[in-house]
């Protein structure tokens, strides 16, 4: 059994505060009909579970005025059985009462329904490789038992389907959701919540926050080298990794520094059309080789050896050793 912390904030602001301050992996708990199952199966391994069920602000249903508004904690059954929704918006009511079972609908929430994880059997069984659970491990469904999997909108990495019904009805009605995080409020069309429907481009990234490490060179550059509209510069890579894990921005990290975070699902590689790898030229310059001490010479040797080794492994041009 894995231990985890369990907190019960009573306002949205408090929930955001505990999420922002928590180290490690955090998960929100609503009805628990997906999350608790996945924790029992060891698929989800949060260090902190933030139980949001005591936040009354999130239980609102508004059917008056020009917009229909549902709080994230409203139960599926509350909307399925709501007289105004049944009469005027049957697609919303039906998409909920046809899903799951009455017991589940009484427990499960609208927010949890939108954000439920895939029901791909390989995702839920930690004995099988699954790129969604452990990026880079492979997809067992491709070539496995996959009759219930997707034909369209797949990738070479994953062929899982999105299992919810409510999102489909919301997309048909061109609905939007309002999210709140340490970065503030955002409105996202439901159609764009799960997938853009195309690959991500560098142009898309420029609209997001770029996490940068402070430049220690004598000619310091500031701002995002990618030209992102916003950037945050921090002094340590660990801070940047932590910030990315909290969803505060994107960054390029050396593979070996984030392997653990990728395996635990705390960080995700972005499916960039231009490719996710970035190469940089590395120069090692002696001001005067004759004055270099044994430490500096040994460091130069280590760098040359490891770079040459990596280059030959990747089939790149061998390193040109400069003896000056
Ligand atoms: C046997 C079975 C059959 C099912 N059949 C159907 C079906 O036919 N159709 C269908 O649509 N669904 C079906 N489901 C899925 C079910 O609808 C979801 O489990 C449920 O809607 C999830 O809601 P929840 O409140 O229990 O979420 P939880 O389990 O509490 O959370 C689910 C995920 O969403 C996150 N989350 C929850 N609330 C928020 C929030 N406010 N903000 C940010 N993140 C949040 C959690 O961290 C977690 O990752 C079925 C489930 C089961 C067990
Ligand atoms: S289809 Fe997706 S979720 Fe299922 S095994 Fe493959 S990668 Fe994992």
Tab-separated table of C-alpha atoms and ligand atoms in Angstrom:
chain	number	residue	atom	x	y	z
A	1	UNK	CA	0.000	0.000	0.000
A	2	UNK	CA	1.273	3.461	-0.878
A	3	UNK	CA	0.835	6.295	1.556
A	4	UNK	CA	-0.353	9.724	0.422
A	5	UNK	CA	-1.499	12.960	2.028
A	6	UNK	CA	-5.206	13.836	1.915
A	7	UNK	CA	-6.344	17.471	2.199
A	8	UNK	CA	-9.872	18.889	2.171
A	9	UNK	CA	-9.896	22.577	1.192
A	10	UNK	CA	-13.221	24.394	1.495
A	11	UNK	CA	-12.692	27.108	-1.126
A	12	UNK	CA	-11.326	27.145	-4.688
A	13	UNK	CA	-8.596	29.578	-3.634
A	14	UNK	CA	-7.459	27.266	-0.839
A	15	UNK	CA	-7.392	24.291	-3.217
A	16	UNK	CA	-5.185	26.198	-5.668
A	17	UNK	CA	-2.908	27.261	-2.857
A	18	UNK	CA	-2.344	23.696	-1.587
A	19	UNK	CA	-1.811	22.414	-5.132
A	20	UNK	CA	0.720	25.131	-5.917
A	21	UNK	CA	2.641	24.565	-2.676
A	22	UNK	CA	2.720	20.748	-2.820
A	23	UNK	CA	5.897	18.961	-3.864
A	24	UNK	CA	5.541	15.729	-5.889
A	25	UNK	CA	2.453	14.576	-7.734
A	26	UNK	CA	-0.985	15.863	-6.707
A	27	UNK	CA	-4.426	14.753	-7.828
A	28	UNK	CA	-7.848	16.297	-7.311
A	29	UNK	CA	-10.493	13.948	-5.938
A	30	UNK	CA	-14.133	14.566	-6.891
A	31	UNK	CA	-16.533	11.551	-6.973
A	32	UNK	CA	-13.538	9.202	-7.016
A	33	UNK	CA	-15.169	6.734	-9.447
A	34	UNK	CA	-12.133	6.879	-11.756
A	35	UNK	CA	-9.361	8.074	-9.459
A	36	UNK	CA	-9.857	5.640	-6.581
A	37	UNK	CA	-9.997	2.665	-8.990
A	38	UNK	CA	-6.779	3.756	-10.658
A	39	UNK	CA	-5.057	4.277	-7.306
A	40	UNK	CA	-6.047	0.765	-6.234
A	41	UNK	CA	-4.624	-0.554	-9.516
A	42	UNK	CA	-1.398	1.404	-8.867
A	43	UNK	CA	-1.849	3.292	-12.143
A	44	UNK	CA	-2.216	6.636	-10.352
A	45	UNK	CA	0.311	7.173	-7.562
A	46	UNK	CA	-0.290	10.653	-6.147
A	47	UNK	CA	1.703	11.955	-3.188
A	48	UNK	CA	-1.163	14.304	-2.367
A	49	UNK	CA	-4.908	13.875	-2.901
A	50	UNK	CA	-6.808	17.158	-2.745
A	51	UNK	CA	-10.420	16.290	-1.985
A	52	UNK	CA	-12.512	19.126	-3.473
A	53	UNK	CA	-15.916	17.738	-2.457
A	54	UNK	CA	-16.249	20.244	0.407
A	55	UNK	CA	-16.161	23.295	-1.877
A	56	UNK	CA	-19.795	24.483	-2.171
A	57	UNK	CA	-18.887	27.045	-4.899
A	58	UNK	CA	-18.494	24.145	-7.334
A	59	UNK	CA	-21.973	22.674	-6.879
A	60	UNK	CA	-23.952	25.339	-8.749
A	61	UNK	CA	-26.343	24.736	-11.675
A	62	UNK	CA	-27.667	27.894	-13.415
A	63	UNK	CA	-30.252	27.548	-16.138
A	64	UNK	CA	-31.488	31.163	-16.248
A	65	UNK	CA	-30.108	33.994	-18.427
A	66	UNK	CA	-28.218	33.461	-21.702
A	67	UNK	CA	-25.931	30.660	-20.589
A	68	UNK	CA	-26.228	27.281	-18.931
A	69	UNK	CA	-23.662	27.039	-16.139
A	70	UNK	CA	-22.652	23.841	-14.336
A	71	UNK	CA	-20.190	23.646	-11.447
A	72	UNK	CA	-17.458	21.012	-11.678
A	73	UNK	CA	-18.879	19.123	-8.660
A	74	UNK	CA	-22.442	18.802	-9.921
A	75	UNK	CA	-23.300	15.090	-10.087
A	76	UNK	CA	-24.069	13.437	-13.420
A	77	UNK	CA	-27.505	12.407	-12.091
A	78	UNK	CA	-28.369	16.013	-11.039
A	79	UNK	CA	-28.085	17.171	-14.660
A	80	UNK	CA	-29.574	14.001	-16.163
A	81	UNK	CA	-32.726	14.465	-14.027
A	82	UNK	CA	-32.938	18.279	-14.082
A	83	UNK	CA	-36.426	19.245	-15.420
A	84	UNK	CA	-35.222	22.274	-17.447
A	85	UNK	CA	-32.306	20.357	-18.971
A	86	UNK	CA	-34.563	17.397	-19.810
A	87	UNK	CA	-37.110	19.675	-21.485
A	88	UNK	CA	-34.863	22.177	-23.297
A	89	UNK	CA	-31.499	20.417	-23.737
A	90	UNK	CA	-32.282	16.686	-24.037
A	91	UNK	CA	-28.883	15.962	-25.632
A	92	UNK	CA	-27.187	16.968	-22.364
A	93	UNK	CA	-29.538	14.980	-20.183
A	94	UNK	CA	-29.397	11.872	-22.399
A	95	UNK	CA	-25.614	11.889	-22.741
A	96	UNK	CA	-25.475	11.561	-18.948
A	97	UNK	CA	-28.259	9.143	-18.116
A	98	UNK	CA	-27.122	6.726	-20.787
A	99	UNK	CA	-23.621	6.577	-19.277
A	100	UNK	CA	-22.395	4.276	-16.482
A	101	UNK	CA	-25.007	3.160	-13.870
A	102	UNK	CA	-27.364	4.993	-11.487
A	103	UNK	CA	-25.002	4.437	-8.521
A	104	UNK	CA	-22.057	5.815	-10.498
A	105	UNK	CA	-24.060	8.771	-11.827
A	106	UNK	CA	-25.074	9.669	-8.244
A	107	UNK	CA	-21.432	9.784	-7.225
A	108	UNK	CA	-19.573	10.962	-10.347
A	109	UNK	CA	-19.187	14.658	-11.106
A	110	UNK	CA	-19.224	16.654	-14.341
A	111	UNK	CA	-15.617	17.821	-13.890
A	112	UNK	CA	-14.448	14.273	-13.197
A	113	UNK	CA	-16.418	13.002	-16.187
A	114	UNK	CA	-14.673	15.436	-18.538
A	115	UNK	CA	-11.257	14.559	-17.105
A	116	UNK	CA	-11.671	10.795	-16.646
A	117	UNK	CA	-8.810	8.670	-17.944
A	118	UNK	CA	-9.048	6.203	-20.808
A	119	UNK	CA	-10.499	2.774	-20.087
A	120	UNK	CA	-7.936	0.996	-22.331
A	121	UNK	CA	-7.320	-2.301	-20.504
A	122	UNK	CA	-3.546	-2.069	-21.008
A	123	UNK	CA	-3.473	1.392	-19.448
A	124	UNK	CA	-5.150	-0.047	-16.357
A	125	UNK	CA	-2.794	-3.026	-16.006
A	126	UNK	CA	0.715	-2.059	-14.906
A	127	UNK	CA	2.125	-5.371	-16.192
A	128	UNK	CA	1.789	-4.120	-19.790
A	129	UNK	CA	3.768	-1.381	-21.545
A	130	UNK	CA	1.598	1.682	-22.184
A	131	UNK	CA	2.843	5.013	-23.520
A	132	UNK	CA	0.032	6.922	-21.829
A	133	UNK	CA	0.905	5.503	-18.392
A	134	UNK	CA	4.657	5.405	-18.938
A	135	UNK	CA	5.773	7.515	-21.926
A	136	UNK	CA	8.254	5.702	-24.156
A	137	UNK	CA	7.372	2.184	-22.919
A	138	UNK	CA	5.323	1.252	-26.024
A	139	UNK	CA	1.647	0.642	-26.796
A	140	UNK	CA	0.354	-2.850	-26.033
A	141	UNK	CA	-2.966	-2.196	-27.767
A	142	UNK	CA	-1.314	-1.784	-31.194
A	143	UNK	CA	-1.010	-5.446	-32.120
A	144	UNK	CA	-2.960	-6.486	-29.023
A	145	UNK	CA	-6.669	-6.876	-28.256
A	146	UNK	CA	-7.929	-3.621	-29.726
A	147	UNK	CA	-11.466	-4.052	-31.052
A	148	UNK	CA	-12.737	-1.233	-28.827
A	149	UNK	CA	-9.919	1.116	-29.773
A	150	UNK	CA	-9.881	4.084	-32.124
A	151	UNK	CA	-9.640	4.060	-35.912
A	152	UNK	CA	-9.476	7.831	-36.377
A	153	UNK	CA	-7.491	10.446	-34.506
A	154	UNK	CA	-4.843	7.918	-33.436
A	155	UNK	CA	-1.069	8.246	-33.394
A	156	UNK	CA	1.798	5.790	-33.675
A	157	UNK	CA	2.047	6.006	-29.874
A	158	UNK	CA	-1.554	5.487	-28.718
A	159	UNK	CA	-4.855	4.281	-30.178
A	160	UNK	CA	-7.016	4.694	-27.041
A	161	UNK	CA	-10.469	6.242	-27.268
A	162	UNK	CA	-11.823	8.938	-24.984
A	163	UNK	CA	-14.469	7.094	-22.910
A	164	UNK	CA	-16.844	9.906	-21.857
A	165	UNK	CA	-20.266	10.722	-23.357
A	166	UNK	CA	-20.914	14.127	-21.774
A	167	UNK	CA	-17.961	15.777	-23.595
A	168	UNK	CA	-19.405	14.685	-26.948
A	169	UNK	CA	-22.714	16.438	-26.219
A	170	UNK	CA	-20.871	19.536	-24.963
A	171	UNK	CA	-18.791	19.693	-28.145
A	172	UNK	CA	-21.976	19.432	-30.235
A	173	UNK	CA	-23.279	22.494	-28.347
A	174	UNK	CA	-19.920	24.314	-28.709
A	175	UNK	CA	-19.626	24.635	-24.913
A	176	UNK	CA	-16.642	26.099	-23.073
A	177	UNK	CA	-15.176	25.413	-19.662
A	178	UNK	CA	-13.628	27.883	-17.286
A	179	UNK	CA	-10.499	26.686	-15.502
A	180	UNK	CA	-8.658	28.263	-12.612
A	181	UNK	CA	-5.042	27.604	-11.636
A	182	UNK	CA	-2.111	29.521	-10.116
A	183	UNK	CA	-1.825	31.124	-13.593
A	184	UNK	CA	-5.333	32.572	-13.315
A	185	UNK	CA	-8.589	31.873	-15.140
A	186	UNK	CA	-8.826	30.488	-18.664
A	187	UNK	CA	-11.730	29.696	-20.927
A	188	UNK	CA	-11.221	26.644	-23.139
A	189	UNK	CA	-13.644	25.294	-25.758
A	190	UNK	CA	-14.491	21.699	-24.839
A	191	UNK	CA	-13.527	20.763	-28.417
A	192	UNK	CA	-9.976	21.845	-27.563
A	193	UNK	CA	-9.828	20.446	-24.027
A	194	UNK	CA	-8.542	16.970	-24.775
A	195	UNK	CA	-6.780	17.396	-28.097
A	196	UNK	CA	-6.114	20.143	-30.582
A	197	UNK	CA	-7.051	17.704	-33.344
A	198	UNK	CA	-3.627	18.280	-34.931
A	199	UNK	CA	0.030	18.238	-33.964
A	200	UNK	CA	1.394	20.954	-31.722
A	201	UNK	CA	3.652	23.521	-33.413
A	202	UNK	CA	6.332	25.898	-32.121
A	203	UNK	CA	3.883	28.684	-33.000
A	204	UNK	CA	1.377	27.155	-30.485
A	205	UNK	CA	4.102	27.036	-27.827
A	206	UNK	CA	4.901	30.727	-28.304
A	207	UNK	CA	1.494	31.534	-26.784
A	208	UNK	CA	2.430	29.616	-23.604
A	209	UNK	CA	4.877	30.357	-20.806
A	210	UNK	CA	8.491	29.301	-21.499
A	211	UNK	CA	10.449	28.213	-18.409
A	212	UNK	CA	14.068	29.287	-18.719
A	213	UNK	CA	17.244	28.726	-16.677
A	214	UNK	CA	19.231	31.861	-15.862
A	215	UNK	CA	22.025	32.450	-18.386
A	216	UNK	CA	25.381	32.354	-16.598
A	217	UNK	CA	27.440	33.524	-19.596
A	218	UNK	CA	29.202	36.883	-19.598
A	219	UNK	CA	26.811	38.158	-22.302
A	220	UNK	CA	23.483	37.268	-20.709
A	221	UNK	CA	20.440	36.936	-22.875
A	222	UNK	CA	17.036	37.562	-21.428
A	223	UNK	CA	13.563	36.411	-22.486
A	224	UNK	CA	12.533	33.283	-24.339
A	225	UNK	CA	14.902	32.185	-27.151
A	226	UNK	CA	11.795	30.733	-28.800
A	227	UNK	CA	10.038	34.104	-28.764
A	228	UNK	CA	7.278	32.977	-26.368
A	229	UNK	CA	4.959	35.767	-25.220
A	230	UNK	CA	5.734	35.030	-21.555
A	231	UNK	CA	8.806	33.522	-19.922
A	232	UNK	CA	9.916	32.756	-16.398
A	233	UNK	CA	13.620	32.645	-15.608
A	234	UNK	CA	14.699	30.549	-12.628
A	235	UNK	CA	18.166	29.810	-11.263
A	236	UNK	CA	18.000	26.037	-11.026
A	237	UNK	CA	16.919	23.255	-13.324
A	238	UNK	CA	15.139	21.573	-10.384
A	239	UNK	CA	12.903	24.662	-9.973
A	240	UNK	CA	12.107	24.636	-13.657
A	241	UNK	CA	11.240	20.893	-13.585
A	242	UNK	CA	8.999	21.445	-10.550
A	243	UNK	CA	7.253	24.409	-12.235
A	244	UNK	CA	6.667	22.398	-15.435
A	245	UNK	CA	5.246	19.532	-13.329
A	246	UNK	CA	2.757	21.999	-11.843
A	247	UNK	CA	1.650	23.001	-15.335
A	248	UNK	CA	3.123	26.493	-15.084
A	249	UNK	CA	4.887	26.365	-18.434
A	250	UNK	CA	6.887	24.304	-20.923
A	251	UNK	CA	10.624	23.773	-21.264
A	252	UNK	CA	13.255	21.605	-22.911
A	253	UNK	CA	14.977	19.325	-20.405
A	254	UNK	CA	17.866	16.879	-20.840
A	255	UNK	CA	16.334	13.378	-21.081
A	256	UNK	CA	18.273	11.915	-18.177
A	257	UNK	CA	17.219	14.693	-15.780
A	258	UNK	CA	13.485	14.065	-16.155
A	259	UNK	CA	13.333	10.299	-16.727
A	260	UNK	CA	11.704	9.732	-13.299
A	261	UNK	CA	9.133	12.519	-13.817
A	262	UNK	CA	8.259	11.088	-17.252
A	263	UNK	CA	7.888	7.578	-15.867
A	264	UNK	CA	5.655	8.774	-13.036
A	265	UNK	CA	3.581	10.797	-15.519
A	266	UNK	CA	4.434	14.093	-13.761
A	267	UNK	CA	5.833	15.460	-17.053
A	268	UNK	CA	4.691	14.676	-20.564
A	269	UNK	CA	6.670	14.986	-23.799
A	270	UNK	CA	4.869	17.389	-26.147
A	271	UNK	CA	3.982	15.956	-29.566
A	272	UNK	CA	5.657	18.767	-31.524
A	273	UNK	CA	5.406	18.773	-35.309
A	274	UNK	CA	8.957	20.122	-35.456
A	275	UNK	CA	10.219	17.344	-33.136
A	276	UNK	CA	10.872	17.572	-29.407
A	277	UNK	CA	14.666	17.330	-29.513
A	278	UNK	CA	16.890	20.371	-29.500
A	279	UNK	CA	20.585	20.374	-30.323
A	280	UNK	CA	23.111	22.966	-29.261
A	281	UNK	CA	26.755	23.529	-30.220
A	282	UNK	CA	29.150	22.972	-27.356
A	283	UNK	CA	32.490	24.787	-27.273
A	284	UNK	CA	35.246	24.145	-24.783
A	285	UNK	CA	37.768	26.963	-24.911
A	286	UNK	CA	41.064	27.238	-23.074
A	287	UNK	CA	42.233	30.838	-22.712
A	288	UNK	CA	45.772	29.436	-22.699
A	289	UNK	CA	46.282	25.693	-22.678
A	290	UNK	CA	49.771	25.995	-21.188
A	291	UNK	CA	48.293	27.536	-18.046
A	292	UNK	CA	45.430	25.058	-17.659
A	293	UNK	CA	45.711	23.016	-14.454
A	294	UNK	CA	45.305	19.222	-14.259
A	295	UNK	CA	41.638	19.577	-13.192
A	296	UNK	CA	40.747	21.661	-16.265
A	297	UNK	CA	42.626	19.279	-18.568
A	298	UNK	CA	40.872	16.246	-17.073
A	299	UNK	CA	37.473	17.995	-17.404
A	300	UNK	CA	38.263	18.686	-21.071
A	301	UNK	CA	39.147	15.016	-21.555
A	302	UNK	CA	35.910	13.837	-19.892
A	303	UNK	CA	33.780	16.185	-21.992
A	304	UNK	CA	35.540	15.112	-25.218
A	305	UNK	CA	35.189	11.421	-24.413
A	306	UNK	CA	31.526	11.566	-23.466
A	307	UNK	CA	30.551	13.830	-26.374
A	308	UNK	CA	32.435	11.604	-28.860
A	309	UNK	CA	30.759	8.542	-27.402
A	310	UNK	CA	27.278	10.127	-27.695
A	311	UNK	CA	28.029	11.336	-31.262
A	312	UNK	CA	29.074	7.874	-32.442
A	313	UNK	CA	26.070	6.282	-30.687
A	314	UNK	CA	23.730	8.657	-32.528
A	315	UNK	CA	25.618	8.318	-35.842
A	316	UNK	CA	26.733	11.971	-35.894
A	317	UNK	CA	30.069	13.330	-37.114
A	318	UNK	CA	32.845	12.489	-34.629
A	319	UNK	CA	34.090	15.317	-32.439
A	320	UNK	CA	36.976	17.319	-33.895
A	321	UNK	CA	39.509	17.540	-31.132
A	322	UNK	CA	41.138	20.979	-31.059
A	323	UNK	CA	44.471	20.819	-29.371
A	324	UNK	CA	45.010	24.524	-28.775
B	1	LIG	C1	-18.189	0.735	-14.411
B	1	LIG	C2	-18.068	2.111	-14.997
B	1	LIG	C3	-18.785	2.423	-16.147
B	1	LIG	C4	-18.689	3.711	-16.692
B	1	LIG	N1	-19.402	4.010	-17.829
B	1	LIG	C5	-19.361	5.264	-18.327
B	1	LIG	C6	-20.133	5.647	-19.458
B	1	LIG	O1	-20.873	4.826	-20.014
B	1	LIG	N2	-20.061	6.922	-19.897
B	1	LIG	C7	-19.274	7.848	-19.283
B	1	LIG	O2	-19.237	9.011	-19.718
B	1	LIG	N3	-18.501	7.525	-18.237
B	1	LIG	C8	-18.538	6.259	-17.746
B	1	LIG	N4	-17.785	5.936	-16.656
B	1	LIG	C9	-16.840	6.907	-16.127
B	1	LIG	C10	-17.477	7.779	-15.064
B	1	LIG	O3	-18.443	8.597	-15.656
B	1	LIG	C11	-16.328	8.587	-14.465
B	1	LIG	O4	-15.609	7.699	-13.622
B	1	LIG	C12	-16.814	9.764	-13.649
B	1	LIG	O5	-17.552	10.666	-14.420
B	1	LIG	C13	-15.632	10.485	-13.050
B	1	LIG	O6	-16.107	11.465	-12.190
B	1	LIG	P1	-15.631	11.534	-10.682
B	1	LIG	O7	-16.251	12.748	-10.091
B	1	LIG	O8	-15.878	10.253	-9.961
B	1	LIG	O9	-14.076	11.781	-10.923
B	1	LIG	P2	-12.805	11.329	-10.086
B	1	LIG	O10	-12.618	9.856	-10.173
B	1	LIG	O11	-12.823	11.943	-8.736
B	1	LIG	O12	-11.703	12.065	-10.965
B	1	LIG	C14	-11.439	11.671	-12.305
B	1	LIG	C15	-10.217	12.464	-12.810
B	1	LIG	O13	-10.572	13.828	-12.997
B	1	LIG	C16	-9.793	14.686	-12.136
B	1	LIG	N5	-10.715	15.702	-11.652
B	1	LIG	C17	-11.926	15.477	-11.084
B	1	LIG	N6	-12.547	16.651	-10.862
B	1	LIG	C18	-11.690	17.618	-11.282
B	1	LIG	C19	-11.761	19.043	-11.308
B	1	LIG	N7	-12.834	19.706	-10.860
B	1	LIG	N8	-10.712	19.718	-11.799
B	1	LIG	C20	-9.611	19.067	-12.248
B	1	LIG	N9	-9.491	17.720	-12.261
B	1	LIG	C21	-10.524	17.015	-11.779
B	1	LIG	C22	-9.248	13.769	-11.042
B	1	LIG	O14	-8.018	14.258	-10.522
B	1	LIG	C23	-9.060	12.464	-11.805
B	1	LIG	O15	-7.866	12.464	-12.532
B	1	LIG	C24	-17.859	4.671	-16.082
B	1	LIG	C25	-17.166	4.349	-14.919
B	1	LIG	C26	-17.241	3.081	-14.373
B	1	LIG	C27	-16.485	2.771	-13.112
B	2	LIG	S1	-3.811	2.531	-26.629
B	2	LIG	FE1	-2.907	4.190	-25.421
B	2	LIG	S2	-3.651	3.765	-23.372
B	2	LIG	FE2	-3.871	1.836	-24.525
B	2	LIG	S3	-1.924	0.702	-24.289
B	2	LIG	FE3	-1.694	1.954	-26.091
B	2	LIG	S4	-0.689	3.791	-25.277
B	2	LIG	FE4	-1.627	2.785	-23.536
